[in-house]
mmCIF file with all atom_site columns, C-alpha atoms in Angstrom:
data_model
loop_
_atom_site.group_PDB
_atom_site.id
_atom_site.type_symbol
_atom_site.label_atom_id
_atom_site.label_alt_id
_atom_site.label_comp_id
_atom_site.label_asym_id
_atom_site.label_entity_id
_atom_site.label_seq_id
_atom_site.pdbx_PDB_ins_code
_atom_site.Cartn_x
_atom_site.Cartn_y
_atom_site.Cartn_z
_atom_site.occupancy
_atom_site.B_iso_or_equiv
_atom_site.pdbx_formal_charge
_atom_site.auth_seq_id
_atom_site.auth_comp_id
_atom_site.auth_asym_id
_atom_site.auth_atom_id
_atom_site.pdbx_PDB_model_num
ATOM 1   C CA . SER A 1 1   ? 4.243   -0.949  -10.772 1.00 89.00 ? 201 SER A CA 1
ATOM 2   C CA . PRO A 1 2   ? 2.232   1.587   -12.581 1.00 90.00 ? 202 PRO A CA 1
ATOM 3   C CA . SER A 1 3   ? 5.146   1.621   -15.475 1.00 90.00 ? 203 SER A CA 1
ATOM 4   C CA . ARG A 1 4   ? 5.221   -2.156  -15.533 1.00 92.00 ? 204 ARG A CA 1
ATOM 5   C CA . ALA A 1 5   ? 1.534   -2.342  -15.618 1.00 94.00 ? 205 ALA A CA 1
ATOM 6   C CA . SER A 1 6   ? 1.583   0.816   -18.526 1.00 94.00 ? 206 SER A CA 1
ATOM 7   C CA . VAL A 1 7   ? 3.666   -1.643  -20.411 1.00 94.00 ? 207 VAL A CA 1
ATOM 8   C CA . LEU A 1 8   ? 1.823   -4.562  -20.272 1.00 95.00 ? 208 LEU A CA 1
ATOM 9   C CA . ALA A 1 9   ? -1.708  -3.078  -20.552 1.00 95.00 ? 209 ALA A CA 1
ATOM 10  C CA . GLY A 1 10  ? -0.667  -0.295  -23.428 1.00 94.00 ? 210 GLY A CA 1
ATOM 11  C CA . LYS A 1 11  ? -2.113  2.910   -21.357 1.00 93.00 ? 211 LYS A CA 1
ATOM 12  C CA . TYR A 1 12  ? -1.202  5.367   -19.409 1.00 93.00 ? 212 TYR A CA 1
ATOM 13  C CA . PRO A 1 13  ? 0.086   4.170   -16.054 1.00 89.00 ? 213 PRO A CA 1
ATOM 14  C CA . GLN A 1 14  ? -3.066  5.990   -13.848 1.00 87.00 ? 214 GLN A CA 1
ATOM 15  C CA . ARG A 1 15  ? -5.414  4.540   -16.309 1.00 89.00 ? 215 ARG A CA 1
ATOM 16  C CA . THR A 1 16  ? -4.345  0.890   -15.501 1.00 88.00 ? 216 THR A CA 1
ATOM 17  C CA . GLY A 1 17  ? -5.829  0.856   -11.466 1.00 82.00 ? 217 GLY A CA 1
ATOM 18  C CA . ILE A 1 18  ? -2.454  -0.334  -10.199 1.00 83.00 ? 218 ILE A CA 1
ATOM 19  C CA . ALA A 1 19  ? -1.117  2.585   -8.214  1.00 68.00 ? 219 ALA A CA 1
ATOM 20  C CA . GLU A 1 20  ? -3.202  0.898   -5.304  1.00 57.00 ? 220 GLU A CA 1
ATOM 21  C CA . VAL A 1 21  ? -0.668  -2.113  -5.009  1.00 54.00 ? 221 VAL A CA 1
ATOM 22  C CA . LEU A 1 22  ? 2.212   -0.206  -3.811  1.00 51.00 ? 222 LEU A CA 1
ATOM 23  C CA . ASN A 1 23  ? 0.239   1.144   -1.136  1.00 51.00 ? 223 ASN A CA 1
ATOM 24  C CA . SER A 1 24  ? -1.534  -2.592  0.095   1.00 49.00 ? 224 SER A CA 1
ATOM 25  C CA . LYS A 1 25  ? -0.499  -4.313  3.069   1.00 51.00 ? 225 LYS A CA 1
ATOM 26  C CA . PRO A 1 26  ? 1.755   -7.016  1.705   1.00 51.00 ? 226 PRO A CA 1
ATOM 27  C CA . THR A 1 27  ? -0.425  -10.298 1.517   1.00 57.00 ? 227 THR A CA 1
ATOM 28  C CA . PHE A 1 28  ? -1.567  -12.739 -1.161  1.00 61.00 ? 228 PHE A CA 1
ATOM 29  C CA . ASP A 1 29  ? -4.636  -10.913 -1.664  1.00 72.00 ? 229 ASP A CA 1
ATOM 30  C CA . VAL A 1 30  ? -4.023  -7.637  -3.308  1.00 81.00 ? 230 VAL A CA 1
ATOM 31  C CA . ALA A 1 31  ? -5.718  -6.392  -6.286  1.00 83.00 ? 231 ALA A CA 1
ATOM 32  C CA . GLY A 1 32  ? -3.694  -5.212  -9.233  1.00 89.00 ? 232 GLY A CA 1
ATOM 33  C CA . LEU A 1 33  ? -4.136  -5.414  -13.010 1.00 91.00 ? 233 LEU A CA 1
ATOM 34  C CA . ARG A 1 34  ? -8.032  -5.748  -13.507 1.00 90.00 ? 234 ARG A CA 1
ATOM 35  C CA . ARG A 1 35  ? -10.089 -9.205  -14.593 1.00 90.00 ? 235 ARG A CA 1
ATOM 36  C CA . GLY A 1 36  ? -10.251 -9.010  -18.410 1.00 88.00 ? 236 GLY A CA 1
ATOM 37  C CA . GLU A 1 37  ? -7.421  -6.099  -18.971 1.00 91.00 ? 237 GLU A CA 1
ATOM 38  C CA . VAL A 1 38  ? -6.541  -6.057  -22.305 1.00 93.00 ? 238 VAL A CA 1
ATOM 39  C CA . SER A 1 39  ? -2.676  -7.140  -22.103 1.00 95.00 ? 239 SER A CA 1
ATOM 40  C CA . LEU A 1 40  ? -0.063  -7.424  -24.265 1.00 97.00 ? 240 LEU A CA 1
ATOM 41  C CA . ALA A 1 41  ? 0.610   -11.076 -23.327 1.00 97.00 ? 241 ALA A CA 1
ATOM 42  C CA . ARG A 1 42  ? -3.146  -11.713 -24.211 1.00 96.00 ? 242 ARG A CA 1
ATOM 43  C CA . GLU A 1 43  ? -3.145  -10.139 -27.195 1.00 97.00 ? 243 GLU A CA 1
ATOM 44  C CA . LEU A 1 44  ? -0.023  -12.332 -28.210 1.00 98.00 ? 244 LEU A CA 1
ATOM 45  C CA . GLN A 1 45  ? -1.448  -15.623 -27.364 1.00 97.00 ? 245 GLN A CA 1
ATOM 46  C CA . LYS A 1 46  ? -4.933  -15.100 -29.434 1.00 97.00 ? 246 LYS A CA 1
ATOM 47  C CA . ALA A 1 47  ? -2.158  -14.940 -32.189 1.00 98.00 ? 247 ALA A CA 1
ATOM 48  C CA . GLY A 1 48  ? -0.810  -17.838 -31.561 1.00 97.00 ? 248 GLY A CA 1
ATOM 49  C CA . TYR A 1 49  ? 2.543   -16.999 -29.184 1.00 98.00 ? 249 TYR A CA 1
ATOM 50  C CA . LYS A 1 50  ? 3.554   -18.866 -26.053 1.00 98.00 ? 250 LYS A CA 1
ATOM 51  C CA . THR A 1 51  ? 3.856   -16.683 -23.564 1.00 98.00 ? 251 THR A CA 1
ATOM 52  C CA . ALA A 1 52  ? 5.657   -16.366 -20.191 1.00 98.00 ? 252 ALA A CA 1
ATOM 53  C CA . ALA A 1 53  ? 6.449   -14.470 -17.071 1.00 98.00 ? 253 ALA A CA 1
ATOM 54  C CA . VAL A 1 54  ? 9.330   -14.680 -15.335 1.00 98.00 ? 254 VAL A CA 1
ATOM 55  C CA . GLY A 1 55  ? 10.585  -12.854 -11.883 1.00 98.00 ? 255 GLY A CA 1
ATOM 56  C CA . LYS A 1 56  ? 8.872   -9.728  -10.441 1.00 97.00 ? 256 LYS A CA 1
ATOM 57  C CA . TRP A 1 57  ? 5.138   -9.608  -10.998 1.00 96.00 ? 257 TRP A CA 1
ATOM 58  C CA . HIS A 1 58  ? 3.920   -6.808  -8.371  1.00 93.00 ? 258 HIS A CA 1
ATOM 59  C CA . LEU A 1 59  ? 0.875   -6.063  -10.289 1.00 94.00 ? 259 LEU A CA 1
ATOM 60  C CA . GLY A 1 60  ? -1.590  -7.757  -7.657  1.00 91.00 ? 260 GLY A CA 1
ATOM 61  C CA . SER A 1 61  ? -1.789  -11.029 -6.152  1.00 90.00 ? 261 SER A CA 1
ATOM 62  C CA . GLU A 1 62  ? -5.595  -12.138 -6.305  1.00 91.00 ? 262 GLU A CA 1
ATOM 63  C CA . ALA A 1 63  ? -6.438  -14.700 -8.851  1.00 92.00 ? 263 ALA A CA 1
ATOM 64  C CA . ALA A 1 64  ? -7.916  -12.286 -11.372 1.00 92.00 ? 264 ALA A CA 1
ATOM 65  C CA . SER A 1 65  ? -4.538  -10.051 -11.261 1.00 93.00 ? 265 SER A CA 1
ATOM 66  C CA . ARG A 1 66  ? -2.435  -12.970 -11.449 1.00 95.00 ? 266 ARG A CA 1
ATOM 67  C CA . PRO A 1 67  ? 0.082   -13.531 -14.868 1.00 97.00 ? 267 PRO A CA 1
ATOM 68  C CA . ARG A 1 68  ? -1.743  -16.788 -15.592 1.00 97.00 ? 268 ARG A CA 1
ATOM 69  C CA . ALA A 1 69  ? -5.251  -14.608 -15.823 1.00 95.00 ? 269 ALA A CA 1
ATOM 70  C CA . GLN A 1 70  ? -3.484  -11.845 -17.541 1.00 96.00 ? 270 GLN A CA 1
ATOM 71  C CA . GLY A 1 71  ? -2.354  -13.783 -20.702 1.00 97.00 ? 271 GLY A CA 1
ATOM 72  C CA . PHE A 1 72  ? 0.686   -15.642 -19.868 1.00 98.00 ? 272 PHE A CA 1
ATOM 73  C CA . ASP A 1 73  ? 0.828   -19.164 -20.354 1.00 98.00 ? 273 ASP A CA 1
ATOM 74  C CA . GLU A 1 74  ? 3.194   -19.587 -17.697 1.00 98.00 ? 274 GLU A CA 1
ATOM 75  C CA . PHE A 1 75  ? 4.819   -17.982 -14.568 1.00 98.00 ? 275 PHE A CA 1
ATOM 76  C CA . TYR A 1 76  ? 7.646   -18.665 -12.246 1.00 98.00 ? 276 TYR A CA 1
ATOM 77  C CA . GLY A 1 77  ? 8.831   -15.823 -10.140 1.00 98.00 ? 277 GLY A CA 1
ATOM 78  C CA . PHE A 1 78  ? 7.183   -13.973 -6.985  1.00 96.00 ? 278 PHE A CA 1
ATOM 79  C CA . TYR A 1 79  ? 4.028   -11.704 -6.374  1.00 94.00 ? 279 TYR A CA 1
ATOM 80  C CA . SER A 1 80  ? 5.293   -9.078  -4.344  1.00 90.00 ? 280 SER A CA 1
ATOM 81  C CA . GLY A 1 81  ? 7.740   -5.896  -4.657  1.00 89.00 ? 281 GLY A CA 1
ATOM 82  C CA . TRP A 1 82  ? 10.806  -7.918  -3.553  1.00 90.00 ? 282 TRP A CA 1
ATOM 83  C CA . VAL A 1 83  ? 11.567  -10.767 -1.388  1.00 92.00 ? 283 VAL A CA 1
ATOM 84  C CA . ASP A 1 84  ? 14.899  -12.076 -0.162  1.00 93.00 ? 284 ASP A CA 1
ATOM 85  C CA . TYR A 1 85  ? 16.941  -13.173 -2.708  1.00 95.00 ? 285 TYR A CA 1
ATOM 86  C CA . TYR A 1 86  ? 18.022  -16.482 -0.832  1.00 94.00 ? 286 TYR A CA 1
ATOM 87  C CA . SER A 1 87  ? 14.841  -17.217 1.348   1.00 93.00 ? 287 SER A CA 1
ATOM 88  C CA . GLN A 1 88  ? 12.366  -16.048 -1.093  1.00 93.00 ? 288 GLN A CA 1
ATOM 89  C CA . ARG A 1 89  ? 10.613  -14.573 1.562   1.00 91.00 ? 289 ARG A CA 1
ATOM 90  C CA . TYR A 1 90  ? 8.581   -11.402 1.765   1.00 87.00 ? 290 TYR A CA 1
ATOM 91  C CA . TYR A 1 91  ? 9.742   -9.071  5.117   1.00 79.00 ? 291 TYR A CA 1
ATOM 92  C CA . THR A 1 92  ? 10.273  -5.687  6.572   1.00 68.00 ? 292 THR A CA 1
ATOM 93  C CA . LEU A 1 93  ? 11.164  -4.179  9.404   1.00 58.00 ? 293 LEU A CA 1
ATOM 94  C CA . GLY A 1 94  ? 8.618   -2.922  12.240  1.00 55.00 ? 294 GLY A CA 1
ATOM 95  C CA . GLY A 1 95  ? 8.601   -1.069  15.435  1.00 48.00 ? 295 GLY A CA 1
ATOM 96  C CA . ASN A 1 96  ? 6.977   -3.290  18.662  1.00 53.00 ? 296 ASN A CA 1
ATOM 97  C CA . PRO A 1 97  ? 3.020   -3.589  18.835  1.00 52.00 ? 297 PRO A CA 1
ATOM 98  C CA . GLY A 1 98  ? 1.850   -0.381  20.497  1.00 54.00 ? 298 GLY A CA 1
ATOM 99  C CA . ALA A 1 99  ? 5.314   1.267   20.030  1.00 55.00 ? 299 ALA A CA 1
ATOM 100 C CA . SER A 1 100 ? 6.051   4.549   18.016  1.00 60.00 ? 300 SER A CA 1
ATOM 101 C CA . GLY A 1 101 ? 6.815   3.849   14.168  1.00 59.00 ? 301 GLY A CA 1
ATOM 102 C CA . PRO A 1 102 ? 5.823   1.574   11.726  1.00 59.00 ? 302 PRO A CA 1
ATOM 103 C CA . PRO A 1 103 ? 3.886   -1.570  12.525  1.00 59.00 ? 303 PRO A CA 1
ATOM 104 C CA . PRO A 1 104 ? 5.415   -5.398  12.576  1.00 56.00 ? 304 PRO A CA 1
ATOM 105 C CA . GLN A 1 105 ? 4.476   -6.966  9.297   1.00 66.00 ? 305 GLN A CA 1
ATOM 106 C CA . ASN A 1 106 ? 4.309   -10.520 8.766   1.00 72.00 ? 306 ASN A CA 1
ATOM 107 C CA . ILE A 1 107 ? 6.874   -12.903 6.792   1.00 83.00 ? 307 ILE A CA 1
ATOM 108 C CA . PHE A 1 108 ? 5.930   -14.570 3.931   1.00 87.00 ? 308 PHE A CA 1
ATOM 109 C CA . HIS A 1 109 ? 7.331   -16.754 1.636   1.00 91.00 ? 309 HIS A CA 1
ATOM 110 C CA . ASP A 1 110 ? 6.080   -15.857 -2.066  1.00 94.00 ? 310 ASP A CA 1
ATOM 111 C CA . PHE A 1 111 ? 7.733   -18.159 -4.628  1.00 96.00 ? 311 PHE A CA 1
ATOM 112 C CA . TRP A 1 112 ? 5.687   -19.770 -7.342  1.00 97.00 ? 312 TRP A CA 1
ATOM 113 C CA . ASP A 1 113 ? 5.765   -21.822 -10.182 1.00 98.00 ? 313 ASP A CA 1
ATOM 114 C CA . ASN A 1 114 ? 2.388   -21.403 -12.096 1.00 97.00 ? 314 ASN A CA 1
ATOM 115 C CA . GLU A 1 115 ? 0.157   -21.642 -8.956  1.00 93.00 ? 315 GLU A CA 1
ATOM 116 C CA . LYS A 1 116 ? 2.297   -24.117 -7.506  1.00 96.00 ? 316 LYS A CA 1
ATOM 117 C CA . GLU A 1 117 ? 4.251   -22.554 -4.271  1.00 95.00 ? 317 GLU A CA 1
ATOM 118 C CA . ILE A 1 118 ? 8.033   -23.742 -4.541  1.00 96.00 ? 318 ILE A CA 1
ATOM 119 C CA . TYR A 1 119 ? 10.844  -23.511 -2.196  1.00 95.00 ? 319 TYR A CA 1
ATOM 120 C CA . PRO A 1 120 ? 13.742  -23.727 -4.896  1.00 91.00 ? 320 PRO A CA 1
ATOM 121 C CA . GLU A 1 121 ? 17.358  -25.019 -3.771  1.00 83.00 ? 321 GLU A CA 1
ATOM 122 C CA . PRO A 1 122 ? 19.305  -22.103 -2.216  1.00 83.00 ? 322 PRO A CA 1
ATOM 123 C CA . GLN A 1 123 ? 20.574  -20.142 -5.403  1.00 90.00 ? 323 GLN A CA 1
ATOM 124 C CA . HIS A 1 124 ? 20.685  -16.483 -5.516  1.00 95.00 ? 324 HIS A CA 1
ATOM 125 C CA . GLN A 1 125 ? 17.222  -15.427 -7.044  1.00 97.00 ? 325 GLN A CA 1
ATOM 126 C CA . THR A 1 126 ? 18.855  -13.804 -10.006 1.00 98.00 ? 326 THR A CA 1
ATOM 127 C CA . ALA A 1 127 ? 20.454  -17.386 -11.379 1.00 97.00 ? 327 ALA A CA 1
ATOM 128 C CA . LEU A 1 128 ? 17.144  -18.965 -10.559 1.00 97.00 ? 328 LEU A CA 1
ATOM 129 C CA . LEU A 1 129 ? 15.139  -16.451 -12.815 1.00 98.00 ? 329 LEU A CA 1
ATOM 130 C CA . GLY A 1 130 ? 17.827  -16.552 -15.657 1.00 98.00 ? 330 GLY A CA 1
ATOM 131 C CA . ARG A 1 131 ? 17.992  -20.138 -15.618 1.00 97.00 ? 331 ARG A CA 1
ATOM 132 C CA . ARG A 1 132 ? 13.915  -20.299 -15.750 1.00 98.00 ? 332 ARG A CA 1
ATOM 133 C CA . ALA A 1 133 ? 14.063  -17.958 -18.996 1.00 98.00 ? 333 ALA A CA 1
ATOM 134 C CA . VAL A 1 134 ? 17.014  -19.862 -21.078 1.00 98.00 ? 334 VAL A CA 1
ATOM 135 C CA . GLU A 1 135 ? 14.458  -23.223 -20.101 1.00 98.00 ? 335 GLU A CA 1
ATOM 136 C CA . PHE A 1 136 ? 11.596  -21.460 -21.820 1.00 98.00 ? 336 PHE A CA 1
ATOM 137 C CA . VAL A 1 137 ? 13.449  -20.353 -24.785 1.00 98.00 ? 337 VAL A CA 1
ATOM 138 C CA . ARG A 1 138 ? 14.981  -24.216 -25.314 1.00 97.00 ? 338 ARG A CA 1
ATOM 139 C CA . ARG A 1 139 ? 11.530  -25.811 -24.818 1.00 97.00 ? 339 ARG A CA 1
ATOM 140 C CA . GLN A 1 140 ? 9.761   -23.508 -27.760 1.00 97.00 ? 340 GLN A CA 1
ATOM 141 C CA . GLN A 1 141 ? 10.005  -25.802 -31.246 1.00 94.00 ? 341 GLN A CA 1
ATOM 142 C CA . ALA A 1 142 ? 11.239  -24.135 -34.305 1.00 91.00 ? 342 ALA A CA 1
ATOM 143 C CA . GLY A 1 143 ? 8.670   -21.804 -36.053 1.00 92.00 ? 343 GLY A CA 1
ATOM 144 C CA . GLN A 1 144 ? 6.713   -21.598 -32.469 1.00 94.00 ? 344 GLN A CA 1
ATOM 145 C CA . PRO A 1 145 ? 6.842   -17.415 -32.126 1.00 97.00 ? 345 PRO A CA 1
ATOM 146 C CA . PHE A 1 146 ? 7.137   -16.528 -28.130 1.00 98.00 ? 346 PHE A CA 1
ATOM 147 C CA . PHE A 1 147 ? 6.822   -13.540 -25.646 1.00 98.00 ? 347 PHE A CA 1
ATOM 148 C CA . LEU A 1 148 ? 8.968   -14.099 -22.454 1.00 98.00 ? 348 LEU A CA 1
ATOM 149 C CA . TYR A 1 149 ? 8.825   -11.066 -19.953 1.00 98.00 ? 349 TYR A CA 1
ATOM 150 C CA . LEU A 1 150 ? 11.683  -11.254 -18.001 1.00 98.00 ? 350 LEU A CA 1
ATOM 151 C CA . ALA A 1 151 ? 11.870  -8.839  -14.945 1.00 97.00 ? 351 ALA A CA 1
ATOM 152 C CA . PHE A 1 152 ? 14.972  -9.528  -12.533 1.00 97.00 ? 352 PHE A CA 1
ATOM 153 C CA . GLY A 1 153 ? 14.301  -8.395  -8.987  1.00 95.00 ? 353 GLY A CA 1
ATOM 154 C CA . ALA A 1 154 ? 17.664  -7.174  -8.686  1.00 96.00 ? 354 ALA A CA 1
ATOM 155 C CA . PRO A 1 155 ? 19.229  -4.283  -8.366  1.00 94.00 ? 355 PRO A CA 1
ATOM 156 C CA . HIS A 1 156 ? 16.713  -3.807  -5.214  1.00 92.00 ? 356 HIS A CA 1
ATOM 157 C CA . TYR A 1 157 ? 16.163  -4.208  -1.510  1.00 88.00 ? 357 TYR A CA 1
ATOM 158 C CA . PRO A 1 158 ? 17.832  -6.363  -0.160  1.00 91.00 ? 358 PRO A CA 1
ATOM 159 C CA . MET A 1 159 ? 21.252  -5.496  -1.541  1.00 92.00 ? 359 MET A CA 1
ATOM 160 C CA . MET A 1 160 ? 22.532  -9.219  -1.694  1.00 94.00 ? 360 MET A CA 1
ATOM 161 C CA . ALA A 1 161 ? 24.905  -10.598 -4.649  1.00 96.00 ? 361 ALA A CA 1
ATOM 162 C CA . PRO A 1 162 ? 26.356  -13.899 -5.203  1.00 95.00 ? 362 PRO A CA 1
ATOM 163 C CA . ALA A 1 163 ? 30.048  -14.155 -4.166  1.00 96.00 ? 363 ALA A CA 1
ATOM 164 C CA . ASN A 1 164 ? 31.398  -14.737 -7.078  1.00 96.00 ? 364 ASN A CA 1
ATOM 165 C CA . CYS A 1 165 ? 29.968  -11.547 -8.206  1.00 97.00 ? 365 CYS A CA 1
ATOM 166 C CA . VAL A 1 166 ? 31.188  -9.323  -5.378  1.00 97.00 ? 366 VAL A CA 1
ATOM 167 C CA . GLU A 1 167 ? 34.900  -10.780 -6.059  1.00 97.00 ? 367 GLU A CA 1
ATOM 168 C CA . ARG A 1 168 ? 34.902  -9.159  -9.141  1.00 97.00 ? 368 ARG A CA 1
ATOM 169 C CA . PHE A 1 169 ? 34.541  -5.464  -7.828  1.00 98.00 ? 369 PHE A CA 1
ATOM 170 C CA . PRO A 1 170 ? 37.588  -4.197  -5.192  1.00 97.00 ? 370 PRO A CA 1
ATOM 171 C CA . ALA A 1 171 ? 37.050  -4.801  -1.770  1.00 96.00 ? 371 ALA A CA 1
ATOM 172 C CA . THR A 1 172 ? 38.258  -0.644  -1.487  1.00 97.00 ? 372 THR A CA 1
ATOM 173 C CA . MET A 1 173 ? 35.044  0.176   -2.851  1.00 96.00 ? 373 MET A CA 1
ATOM 174 C CA . ASP A 1 174 ? 32.200  1.528   -0.773  1.00 97.00 ? 374 ASP A CA 1
ATOM 175 C CA . ARG A 1 175 ? 30.275  -1.503  0.445   1.00 95.00 ? 375 ARG A CA 1
ATOM 176 C CA . ASP A 1 176 ? 26.761  -0.419  -0.690  1.00 95.00 ? 376 ASP A CA 1
ATOM 177 C CA . ARG A 1 177 ? 28.444  0.292   -4.167  1.00 97.00 ? 377 ARG A CA 1
ATOM 178 C CA . ARG A 1 178 ? 30.123  -2.702  -4.543  1.00 97.00 ? 378 ARG A CA 1
ATOM 179 C CA . LEU A 1 179 ? 26.858  -4.911  -3.804  1.00 96.00 ? 379 LEU A CA 1
ATOM 180 C CA . HIS A 1 180 ? 24.772  -2.675  -6.451  1.00 97.00 ? 380 HIS A CA 1
ATOM 181 C CA . LEU A 1 181 ? 27.902  -3.404  -9.097  1.00 98.00 ? 381 LEU A CA 1
ATOM 182 C CA . ALA A 1 182 ? 27.682  -7.248  -8.234  1.00 98.00 ? 382 ALA A CA 1
ATOM 183 C CA . MET A 1 183 ? 24.105  -7.278  -8.500  1.00 98.00 ? 383 MET A CA 1
ATOM 184 C CA . ILE A 1 184 ? 24.143  -5.730  -11.755 1.00 98.00 ? 384 ILE A CA 1
ATOM 185 C CA . ALA A 1 185 ? 26.820  -7.925  -13.104 1.00 98.00 ? 385 ALA A CA 1
ATOM 186 C CA . ASP A 1 186 ? 25.002  -11.475 -11.791 1.00 98.00 ? 386 ASP A CA 1
ATOM 187 C CA . ILE A 1 187 ? 22.129  -9.724  -14.129 1.00 98.00 ? 387 ILE A CA 1
ATOM 188 C CA . ASP A 1 188 ? 24.925  -9.090  -17.095 1.00 98.00 ? 388 ASP A CA 1
ATOM 189 C CA . ASP A 1 189 ? 25.734  -12.880 -16.855 1.00 98.00 ? 389 ASP A CA 1
ATOM 190 C CA . GLN A 1 190 ? 22.303  -13.818 -16.999 1.00 98.00 ? 390 GLN A CA 1
ATOM 191 C CA . ILE A 1 191 ? 21.148  -11.713 -20.023 1.00 98.00 ? 391 ILE A CA 1
ATOM 192 C CA . GLY A 1 192 ? 23.980  -13.307 -21.799 1.00 98.00 ? 392 GLY A CA 1
ATOM 193 C CA . ALA A 1 193 ? 23.319  -16.734 -21.012 1.00 98.00 ? 393 ALA A CA 1
ATOM 194 C CA . LEU A 1 194 ? 19.701  -15.937 -22.623 1.00 98.00 ? 394 LEU A CA 1
ATOM 195 C CA . ARG A 1 195 ? 21.282  -14.020 -25.570 1.00 98.00 ? 395 ARG A CA 1
ATOM 196 C CA . ALA A 1 196 ? 23.483  -17.203 -25.991 1.00 98.00 ? 396 ALA A CA 1
ATOM 197 C CA . GLU A 1 197 ? 20.778  -19.568 -26.018 1.00 97.00 ? 397 GLU A CA 1
ATOM 198 C CA . LEU A 1 198 ? 18.679  -17.364 -28.466 1.00 96.00 ? 398 LEU A CA 1
ATOM 199 C CA . GLN A 1 199 ? 21.657  -17.478 -31.050 1.00 95.00 ? 399 GLN A CA 1
ATOM 200 C CA . ARG A 1 200 ? 21.840  -21.414 -30.498 1.00 94.00 ? 400 ARG A CA 1
ATOM 201 C CA . LYS A 1 201 ? 18.261  -21.553 -31.340 1.00 90.00 ? 401 LYS A CA 1
#
């Protein structure tokens, strides 16, 4: 989160005030980027660019920290640090109340199209994000400058990849290594589709 904030705000990570996002309890009221932050998206928006954030945000989920409050015309993705790749739910394992170990945490759904919570069809998250990125580029008019901030959630816990990507790697491989490579291959496919759309445009 601090490095992501640094890229978007043009500041050293420690000056963005974002480090606390990593230590916050996962809810939808997490402070992140400050209200009125100077951001790359906002400055490009002022210069006439269409701006979109697609994918993982993890820079705060309270209203002032959300992408559309930080200079993005569109947002499609999730606010937390990760979600399940098919159900789009955030969950962690925790101990029983009163027992030693980490406390149990709430399971919550976290996938959004602008300010509307959505429940997309059961499809791997990487494909959903890749498709939306391509759609955003396709919608831009000739001569319209645009800025697309695309942040895939993968490869990240929970390690999940579509079967067609897993099958590209030998079954004899270490299971975790195979899943990791499959998730990266899936990202490569989506980037390939995005590049093809840019070339077509």
